[in-house]
XYZ file of C-alpha atoms in Angstrom:
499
model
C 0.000 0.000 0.000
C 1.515 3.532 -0.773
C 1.977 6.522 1.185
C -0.884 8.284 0.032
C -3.588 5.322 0.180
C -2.837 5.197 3.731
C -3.161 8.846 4.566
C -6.068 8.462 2.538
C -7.741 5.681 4.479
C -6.203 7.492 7.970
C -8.305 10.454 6.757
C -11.576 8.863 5.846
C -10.997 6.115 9.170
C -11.093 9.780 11.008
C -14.250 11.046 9.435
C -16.145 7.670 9.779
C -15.138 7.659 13.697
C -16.371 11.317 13.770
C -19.551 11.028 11.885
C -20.332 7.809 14.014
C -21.798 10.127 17.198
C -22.644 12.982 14.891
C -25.113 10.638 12.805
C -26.253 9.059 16.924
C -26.843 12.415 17.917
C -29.092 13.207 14.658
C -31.360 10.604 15.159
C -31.725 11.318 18.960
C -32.704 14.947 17.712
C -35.218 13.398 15.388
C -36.608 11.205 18.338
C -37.028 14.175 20.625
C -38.423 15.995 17.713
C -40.925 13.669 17.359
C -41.983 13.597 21.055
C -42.320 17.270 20.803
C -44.734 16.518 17.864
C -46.464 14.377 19.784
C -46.764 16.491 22.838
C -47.276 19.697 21.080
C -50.372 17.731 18.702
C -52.038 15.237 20.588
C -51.557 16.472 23.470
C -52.783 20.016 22.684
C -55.913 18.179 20.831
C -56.548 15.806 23.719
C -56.439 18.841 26.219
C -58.836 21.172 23.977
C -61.200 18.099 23.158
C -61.237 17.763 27.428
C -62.208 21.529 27.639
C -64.669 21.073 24.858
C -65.911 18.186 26.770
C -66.282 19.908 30.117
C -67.807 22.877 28.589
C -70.180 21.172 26.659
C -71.387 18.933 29.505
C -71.689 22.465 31.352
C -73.377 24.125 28.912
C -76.302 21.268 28.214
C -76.639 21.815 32.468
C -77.470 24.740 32.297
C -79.016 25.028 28.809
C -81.535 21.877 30.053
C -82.544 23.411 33.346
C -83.293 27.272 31.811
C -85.424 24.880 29.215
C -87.063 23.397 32.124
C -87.699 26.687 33.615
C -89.060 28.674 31.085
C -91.192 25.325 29.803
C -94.618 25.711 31.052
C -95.360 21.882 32.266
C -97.959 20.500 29.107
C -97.538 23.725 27.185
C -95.790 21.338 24.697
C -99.325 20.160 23.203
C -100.316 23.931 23.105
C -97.231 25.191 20.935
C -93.637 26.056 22.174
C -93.361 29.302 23.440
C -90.271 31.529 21.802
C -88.281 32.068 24.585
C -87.973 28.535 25.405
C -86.293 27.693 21.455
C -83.079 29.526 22.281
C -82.108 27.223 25.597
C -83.221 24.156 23.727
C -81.021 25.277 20.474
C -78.136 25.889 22.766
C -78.328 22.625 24.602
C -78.287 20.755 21.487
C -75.336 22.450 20.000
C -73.337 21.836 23.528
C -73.714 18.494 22.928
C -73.203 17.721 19.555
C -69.862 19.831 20.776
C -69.591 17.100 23.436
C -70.491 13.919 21.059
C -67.269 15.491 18.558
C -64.752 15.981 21.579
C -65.522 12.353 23.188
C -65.215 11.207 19.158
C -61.263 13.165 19.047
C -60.799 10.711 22.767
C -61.774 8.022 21.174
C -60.041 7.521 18.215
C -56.729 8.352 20.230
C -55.935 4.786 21.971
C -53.820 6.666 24.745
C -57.451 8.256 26.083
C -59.976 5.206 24.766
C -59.599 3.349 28.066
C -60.150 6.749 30.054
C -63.161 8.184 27.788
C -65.510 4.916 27.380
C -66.691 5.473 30.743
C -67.778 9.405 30.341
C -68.822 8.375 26.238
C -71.031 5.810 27.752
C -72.334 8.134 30.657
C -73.267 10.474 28.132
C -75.207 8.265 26.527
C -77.597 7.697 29.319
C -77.225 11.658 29.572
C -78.308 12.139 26.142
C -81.128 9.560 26.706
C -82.656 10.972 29.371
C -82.493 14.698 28.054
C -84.634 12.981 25.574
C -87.094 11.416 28.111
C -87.310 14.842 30.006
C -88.646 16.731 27.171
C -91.210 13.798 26.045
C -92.133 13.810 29.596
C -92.564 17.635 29.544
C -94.730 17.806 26.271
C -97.244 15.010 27.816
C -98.035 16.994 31.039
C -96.651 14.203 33.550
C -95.589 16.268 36.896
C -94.409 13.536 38.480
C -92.470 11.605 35.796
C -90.928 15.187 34.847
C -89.202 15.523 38.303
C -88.162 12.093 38.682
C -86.648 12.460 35.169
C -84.716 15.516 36.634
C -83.553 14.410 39.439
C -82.325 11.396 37.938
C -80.837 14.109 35.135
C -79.039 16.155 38.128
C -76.993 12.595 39.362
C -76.028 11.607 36.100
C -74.459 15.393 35.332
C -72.883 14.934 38.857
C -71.373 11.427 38.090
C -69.953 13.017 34.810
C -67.256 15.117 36.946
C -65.079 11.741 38.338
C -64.967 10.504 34.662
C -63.694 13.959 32.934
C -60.886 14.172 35.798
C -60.324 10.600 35.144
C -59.672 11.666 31.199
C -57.454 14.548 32.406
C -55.120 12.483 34.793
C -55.016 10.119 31.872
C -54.109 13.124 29.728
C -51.478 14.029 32.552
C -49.519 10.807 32.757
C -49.254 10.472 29.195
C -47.773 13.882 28.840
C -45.455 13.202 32.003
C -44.426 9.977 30.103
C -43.654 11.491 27.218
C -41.662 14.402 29.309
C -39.870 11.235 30.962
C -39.261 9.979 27.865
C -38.103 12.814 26.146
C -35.804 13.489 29.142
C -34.148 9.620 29.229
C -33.743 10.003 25.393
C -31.988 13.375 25.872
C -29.637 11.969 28.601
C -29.146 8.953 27.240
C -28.260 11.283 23.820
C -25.908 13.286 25.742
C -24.252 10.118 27.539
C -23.719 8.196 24.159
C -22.793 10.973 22.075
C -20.219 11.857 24.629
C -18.952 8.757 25.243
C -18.696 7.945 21.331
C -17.169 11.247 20.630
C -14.662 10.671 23.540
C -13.815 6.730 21.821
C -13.869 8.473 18.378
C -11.124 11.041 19.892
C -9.465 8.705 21.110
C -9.546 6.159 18.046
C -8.321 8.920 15.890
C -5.444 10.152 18.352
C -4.240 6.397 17.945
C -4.398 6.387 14.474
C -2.820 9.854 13.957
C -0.289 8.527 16.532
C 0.148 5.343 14.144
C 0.055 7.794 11.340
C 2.899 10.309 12.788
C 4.851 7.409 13.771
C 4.609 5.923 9.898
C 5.926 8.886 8.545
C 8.181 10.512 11.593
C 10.526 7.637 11.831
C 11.203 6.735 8.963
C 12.010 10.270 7.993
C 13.921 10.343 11.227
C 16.062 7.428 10.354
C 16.819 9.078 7.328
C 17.556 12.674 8.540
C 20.050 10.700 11.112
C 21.400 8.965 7.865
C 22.043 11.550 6.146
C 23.532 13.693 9.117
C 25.567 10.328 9.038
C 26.706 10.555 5.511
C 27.763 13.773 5.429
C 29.889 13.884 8.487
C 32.129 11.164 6.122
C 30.383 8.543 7.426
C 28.743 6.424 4.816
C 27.879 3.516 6.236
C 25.378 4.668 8.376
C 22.612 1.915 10.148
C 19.217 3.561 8.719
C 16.504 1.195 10.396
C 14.247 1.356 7.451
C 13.214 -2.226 5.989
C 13.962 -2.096 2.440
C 10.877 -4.714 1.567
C 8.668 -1.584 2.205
C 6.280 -1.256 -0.453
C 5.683 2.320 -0.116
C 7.275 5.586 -1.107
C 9.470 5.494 1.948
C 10.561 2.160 1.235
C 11.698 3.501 -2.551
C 13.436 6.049 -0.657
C 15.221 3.733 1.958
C 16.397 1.819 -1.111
C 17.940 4.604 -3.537
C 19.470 5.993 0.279
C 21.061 2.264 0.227
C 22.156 2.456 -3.431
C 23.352 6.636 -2.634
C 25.636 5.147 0.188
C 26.752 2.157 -1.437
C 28.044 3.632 -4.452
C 29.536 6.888 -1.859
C 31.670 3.991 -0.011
C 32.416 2.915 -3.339
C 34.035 6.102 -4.644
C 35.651 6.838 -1.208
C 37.472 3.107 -1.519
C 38.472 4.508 -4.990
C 39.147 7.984 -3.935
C 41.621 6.611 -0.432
C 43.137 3.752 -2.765
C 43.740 6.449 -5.790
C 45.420 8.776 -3.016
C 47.143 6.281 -1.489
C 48.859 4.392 -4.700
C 49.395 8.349 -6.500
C 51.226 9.269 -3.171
C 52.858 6.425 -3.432
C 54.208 6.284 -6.881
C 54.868 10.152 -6.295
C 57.723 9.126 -3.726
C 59.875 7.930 -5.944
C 60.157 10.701 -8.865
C 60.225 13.127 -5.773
C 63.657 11.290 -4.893
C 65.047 11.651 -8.424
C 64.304 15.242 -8.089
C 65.971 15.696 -4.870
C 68.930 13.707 -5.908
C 69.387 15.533 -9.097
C 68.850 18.622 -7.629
C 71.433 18.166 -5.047
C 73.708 16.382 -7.417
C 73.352 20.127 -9.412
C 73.745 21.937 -6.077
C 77.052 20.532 -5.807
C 78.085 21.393 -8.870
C 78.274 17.727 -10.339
C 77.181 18.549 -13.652
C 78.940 21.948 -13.995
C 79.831 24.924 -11.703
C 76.788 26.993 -10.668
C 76.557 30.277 -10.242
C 74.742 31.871 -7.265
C 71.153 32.890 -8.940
C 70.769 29.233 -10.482
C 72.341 28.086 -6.583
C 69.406 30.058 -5.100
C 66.997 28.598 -7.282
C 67.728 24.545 -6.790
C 67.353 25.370 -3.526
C 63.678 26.776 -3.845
C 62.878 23.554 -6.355
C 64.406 21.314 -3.418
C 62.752 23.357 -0.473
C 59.193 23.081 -2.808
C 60.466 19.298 -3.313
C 60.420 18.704 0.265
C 56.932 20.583 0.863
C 55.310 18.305 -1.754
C 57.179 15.574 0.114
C 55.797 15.933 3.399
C 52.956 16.429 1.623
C 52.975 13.090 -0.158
C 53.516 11.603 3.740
C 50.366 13.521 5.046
C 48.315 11.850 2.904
C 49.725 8.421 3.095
C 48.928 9.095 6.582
C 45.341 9.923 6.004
C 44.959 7.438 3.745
C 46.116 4.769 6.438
C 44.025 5.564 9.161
C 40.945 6.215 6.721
C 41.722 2.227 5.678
C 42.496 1.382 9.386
C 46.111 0.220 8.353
C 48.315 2.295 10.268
C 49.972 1.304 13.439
C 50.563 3.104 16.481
C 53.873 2.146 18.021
C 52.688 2.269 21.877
C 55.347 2.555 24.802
C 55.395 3.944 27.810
C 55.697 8.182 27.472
C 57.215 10.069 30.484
C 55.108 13.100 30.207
C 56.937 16.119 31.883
C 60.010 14.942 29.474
C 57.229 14.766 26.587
C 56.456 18.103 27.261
C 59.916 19.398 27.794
C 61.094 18.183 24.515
C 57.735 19.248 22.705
C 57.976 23.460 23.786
C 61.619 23.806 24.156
C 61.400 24.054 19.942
C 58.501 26.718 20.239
C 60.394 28.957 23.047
C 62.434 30.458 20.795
C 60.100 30.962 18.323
C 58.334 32.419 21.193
C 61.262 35.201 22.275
C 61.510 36.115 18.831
C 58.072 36.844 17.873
C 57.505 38.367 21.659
C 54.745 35.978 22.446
C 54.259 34.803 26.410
C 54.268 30.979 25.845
C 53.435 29.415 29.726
C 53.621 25.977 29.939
C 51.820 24.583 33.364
C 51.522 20.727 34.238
C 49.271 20.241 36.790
C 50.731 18.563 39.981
C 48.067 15.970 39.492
C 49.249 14.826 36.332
C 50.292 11.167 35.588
C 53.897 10.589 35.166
C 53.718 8.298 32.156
C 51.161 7.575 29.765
C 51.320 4.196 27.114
C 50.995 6.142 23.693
C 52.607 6.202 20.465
C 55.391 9.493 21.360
C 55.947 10.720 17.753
C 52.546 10.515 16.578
C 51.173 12.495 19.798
C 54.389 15.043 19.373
C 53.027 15.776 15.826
C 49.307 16.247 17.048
C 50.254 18.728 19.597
C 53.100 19.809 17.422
C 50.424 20.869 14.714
C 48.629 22.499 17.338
C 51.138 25.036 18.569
C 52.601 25.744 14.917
C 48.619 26.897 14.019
C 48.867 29.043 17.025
C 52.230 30.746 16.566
C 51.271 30.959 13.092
C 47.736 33.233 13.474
C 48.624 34.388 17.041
C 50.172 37.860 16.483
C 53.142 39.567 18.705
C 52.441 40.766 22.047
C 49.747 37.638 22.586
C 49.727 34.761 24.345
C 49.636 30.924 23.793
C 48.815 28.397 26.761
C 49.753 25.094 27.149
C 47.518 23.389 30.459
C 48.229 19.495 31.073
C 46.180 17.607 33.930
C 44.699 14.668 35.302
C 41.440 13.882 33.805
C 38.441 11.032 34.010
C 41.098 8.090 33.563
C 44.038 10.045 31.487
C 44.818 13.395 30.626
C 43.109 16.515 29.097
C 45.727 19.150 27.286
C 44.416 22.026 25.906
C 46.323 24.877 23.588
C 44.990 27.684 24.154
C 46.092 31.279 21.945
C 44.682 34.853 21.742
C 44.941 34.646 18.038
C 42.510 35.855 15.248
C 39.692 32.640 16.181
C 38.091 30.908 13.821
C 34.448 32.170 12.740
C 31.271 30.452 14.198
C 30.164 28.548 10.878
C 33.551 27.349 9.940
C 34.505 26.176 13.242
C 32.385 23.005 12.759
C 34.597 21.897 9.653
C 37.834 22.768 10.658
C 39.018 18.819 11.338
C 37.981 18.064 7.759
C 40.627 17.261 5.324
C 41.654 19.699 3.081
C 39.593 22.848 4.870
C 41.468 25.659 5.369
C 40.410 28.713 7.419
C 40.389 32.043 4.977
C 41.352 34.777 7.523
C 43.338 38.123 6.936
C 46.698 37.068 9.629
C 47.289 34.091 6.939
C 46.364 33.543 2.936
C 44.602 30.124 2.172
C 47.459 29.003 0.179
C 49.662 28.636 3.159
C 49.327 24.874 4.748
C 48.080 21.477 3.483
C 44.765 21.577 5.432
C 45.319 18.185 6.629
C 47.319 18.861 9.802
C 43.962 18.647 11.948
C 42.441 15.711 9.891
C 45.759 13.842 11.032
C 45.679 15.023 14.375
C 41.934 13.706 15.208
C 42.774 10.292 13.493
C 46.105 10.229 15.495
C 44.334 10.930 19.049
C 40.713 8.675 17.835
C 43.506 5.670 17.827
C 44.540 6.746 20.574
C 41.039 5.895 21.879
C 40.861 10.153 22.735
C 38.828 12.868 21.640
C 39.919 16.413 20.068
C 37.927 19.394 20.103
C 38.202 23.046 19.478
C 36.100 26.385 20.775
C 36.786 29.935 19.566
C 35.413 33.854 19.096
C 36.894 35.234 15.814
C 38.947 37.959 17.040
C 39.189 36.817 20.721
C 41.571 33.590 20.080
C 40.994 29.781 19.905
C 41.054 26.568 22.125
C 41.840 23.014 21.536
C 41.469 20.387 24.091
C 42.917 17.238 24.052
C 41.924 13.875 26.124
C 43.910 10.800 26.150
C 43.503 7.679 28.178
C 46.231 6.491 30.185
C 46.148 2.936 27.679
C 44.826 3.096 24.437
C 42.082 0.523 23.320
C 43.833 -2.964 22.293
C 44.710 -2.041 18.164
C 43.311 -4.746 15.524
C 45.637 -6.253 13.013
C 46.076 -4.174 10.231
């Protein structure tokens, strides 16, 4: 699977776990929604069918018993009177009213149980209204006021059974708020609780995700840190079987580093076998040369005397240049040997400054030299090679250290062996340079010395000497203020492998 297909599916595994308790929390809205239908319709319709129901039954009351009064008993066979049409009209639109609003209750199964006894009270209601007036037309006192009376207790039985239709009314509405309220919590719990899992479920996978990408970049960033500190065979954790585009990159990294070890076997065997071969003309020269000098071949005059002895002084530069890089070249292939014996070190250090003292008094520079009272008497080290690291040292800091300054030379005991540091109050070495300055070939461009001067391998040879030494070299410095090396070596270097 490639890179993008899985940010793609990351990306839409994200919006799925998102839209899980956003699409929950829809439908819960839709569920309240519709209880708030319900309440807000059959509720409402329920409640104005009851107060259609209770007005109604009011209204026929009253409507009946003004008929009654204004109804002359037997006037019915004589014609109705007006004035006892309008109480009779309104009583029989109050309960058609009330025959419509038990109809809405009964149709509604919620309210069916509740209504059937007040529709079926009614009924006796509705037949007795009936009776009363046939009762009134045919002049029967006495059947008219039992008919009443009985009229009066069946109006005063309808009461019970309308509050028994509102509590019904009241419980399904308190349901419904109950409901509405469990569906809201339990909305609020779930949705919550999903969109805390969903959060979490993506910060895993974007975790996942990070990691996917982060490392293996990571490894490579490390890599190629690696590679260009000279290093190239660095150990980039990246498994080259990946399908993706990081695995195409881990692969043309391999094929980058193999062929750079490649050319730098080429380039250290090239310098090794030219420097090499170069020995021997150099010889002839310097033979011939001197053979000339002496006057072998002819007398010399004194211009053609002063130049043989520029070719041979040049002859010699290229030779110890030639030797430098043999040197490099050996410790870059791991073939040069240290010869190790015990080094007295005040005598080491004796023998190393008393060459510089003069050069000192002449170019009026204060050269101290302090060795610490702590400081091991003897050392196992290879003399001549450590003589030519610190050696180097010194002859960089007579050579950009200006008259009138000072160079430093501090020896003492330190974690196991000894720390020496060379110290000068010199031109320094700027901030973004500093970093390269044990790199082969890098020379520092300042104004106290031109580029040309110096191999710019005296440092490269001076951290390979003191790294098989099993020590460390390492410089600080403020351009314009002076520069610091410091140099740790262990009493006993590391056992050397076989060359």
């Amino acid at each position: 699977m490639s890179l993008r297909q899985r940010i793609v599916l990351t990306l839409v595994g994200i919006s799925v776990l998102l839209a899980i308790p956003a699409a929950y929390g829809l439908l819960a809205l839709n569920d309240l929604h519709q209880i708030a239908h319900r309440l807000d319709h059959l509720g409402v319709e329920a409640t104005d069918a009851l107060g259609d129901l209770r007005s109604g039954v009011e209204t026929v009351s009253d409507a009946q018993r003004r008929y009654v009064a204004l109804y002359p008993l037997g006037s019915l066979a004589a014609g109705n009177p007006a004035d006892t049409i309008r109480p009779r009209l309104q009583a029989d639109s109050a309960a058609a009213r009330v025959r419509r609003a038990l109809e809405v209750l009964r149709q509604d199964p919620a309210y069916a149980g509740a209504s059937a006894p007040a529709e079926a009270l009614w009924a006796r209601i509705a037949a007795t209204l009936a009776e009363e007036r046939r009762v009134l037309g045919a002049g029967d006192r006495t059947a008219a006021e039992t008919v009443r009376r009985a009229l009066e207790d069946r109006f005063g039985e309808m009461d019970p059974r309308l509050d028994r239709i509102e509590r019904a009314i009241n419980r399904r509405t308190e349901r419904e708020v109950d409901r509405a309220e469990v569906v809201a919590r339990r909305a609020v719990t779930t949705t919550l609780v999903a969109l805390g899992l969903a959060l979490a479920a993506t910060l895993v996978i974007g975790v996942l995700l990070t990691r996917t990408l982060l490392r293996p970049i990571g490894e490579l960033r490390r890599g190629m840190a690696t590679v260009a500190e000279g290093d190239f065979d660095p150990d980039v954790r990246i498994p080259d079987e990946r399908p993706d585009e990081l695995g195409d990159l881990a692969r043309s990294f391999d094929t980058m580093t193999e062929q750079l070890r490649e050319l730098d076997r080429l380039k250290a065997e090239f310098v090794s076998v030219a420097s090499h071969e170069i020995k021997t003309p150099l010889s002839v020269i310097r033979g011939y040369v001197t053979l000339l000098a002496d006057g072998i071949y002819g007398e010399v005059n004194e211009q053609q005397h002063k130049t043989l002895e520029a070719v041979n002084a040049q002859t010699d530069r290229l030779g110890r240049l030639v030797h430098r890089l043999l040197d490099v070249s050996r410790f870059e292939a791991g073939g040069a040997r240290l010869e190790l014996r015990e080094i007295d070190l005040r005598s080491f250090f004796d023998d190393l400054t008393s060459d510089f003292r003069v050069l000192a008094v002449q170019n009026g520079i204060d050269f101290p030299v302090r060795l610490a009272d702590d400081l091991p008497p003897r050392i196992v080290g290879d003399e001549d090679r450590l003589s030519e690291v610190l050696g180097n040292l010194l002859s960089n800091a007579f050579k950009f250290t200006s008259s009138g300054g000072t160079i430093r030379v501090d020896a003492a005991r330190h974690d196991g062996g000894i720390r020496v540091e060379v110290e000068d109050t010199g031109v320094g070495i700027a901030p973004e340079k500093l970093p390269r300055i044990f790199e082969k070939f890098f020379q520092v461009e300042n104004e106290a010395q031109p580029r040309s001067v110096g191999s710019g391998l005296g440092l490269a040879i001076a951290r390979e000497i003191v790294e098989a030494h099993g020590g460390t070299i390492g410089a600080e410095s403020e351009e314009g203020k002076g520069t610091r090396f410091r140099v740790f070596l262990p009493e006993r270097p590391p056992a050397q492998a076989p060359s």
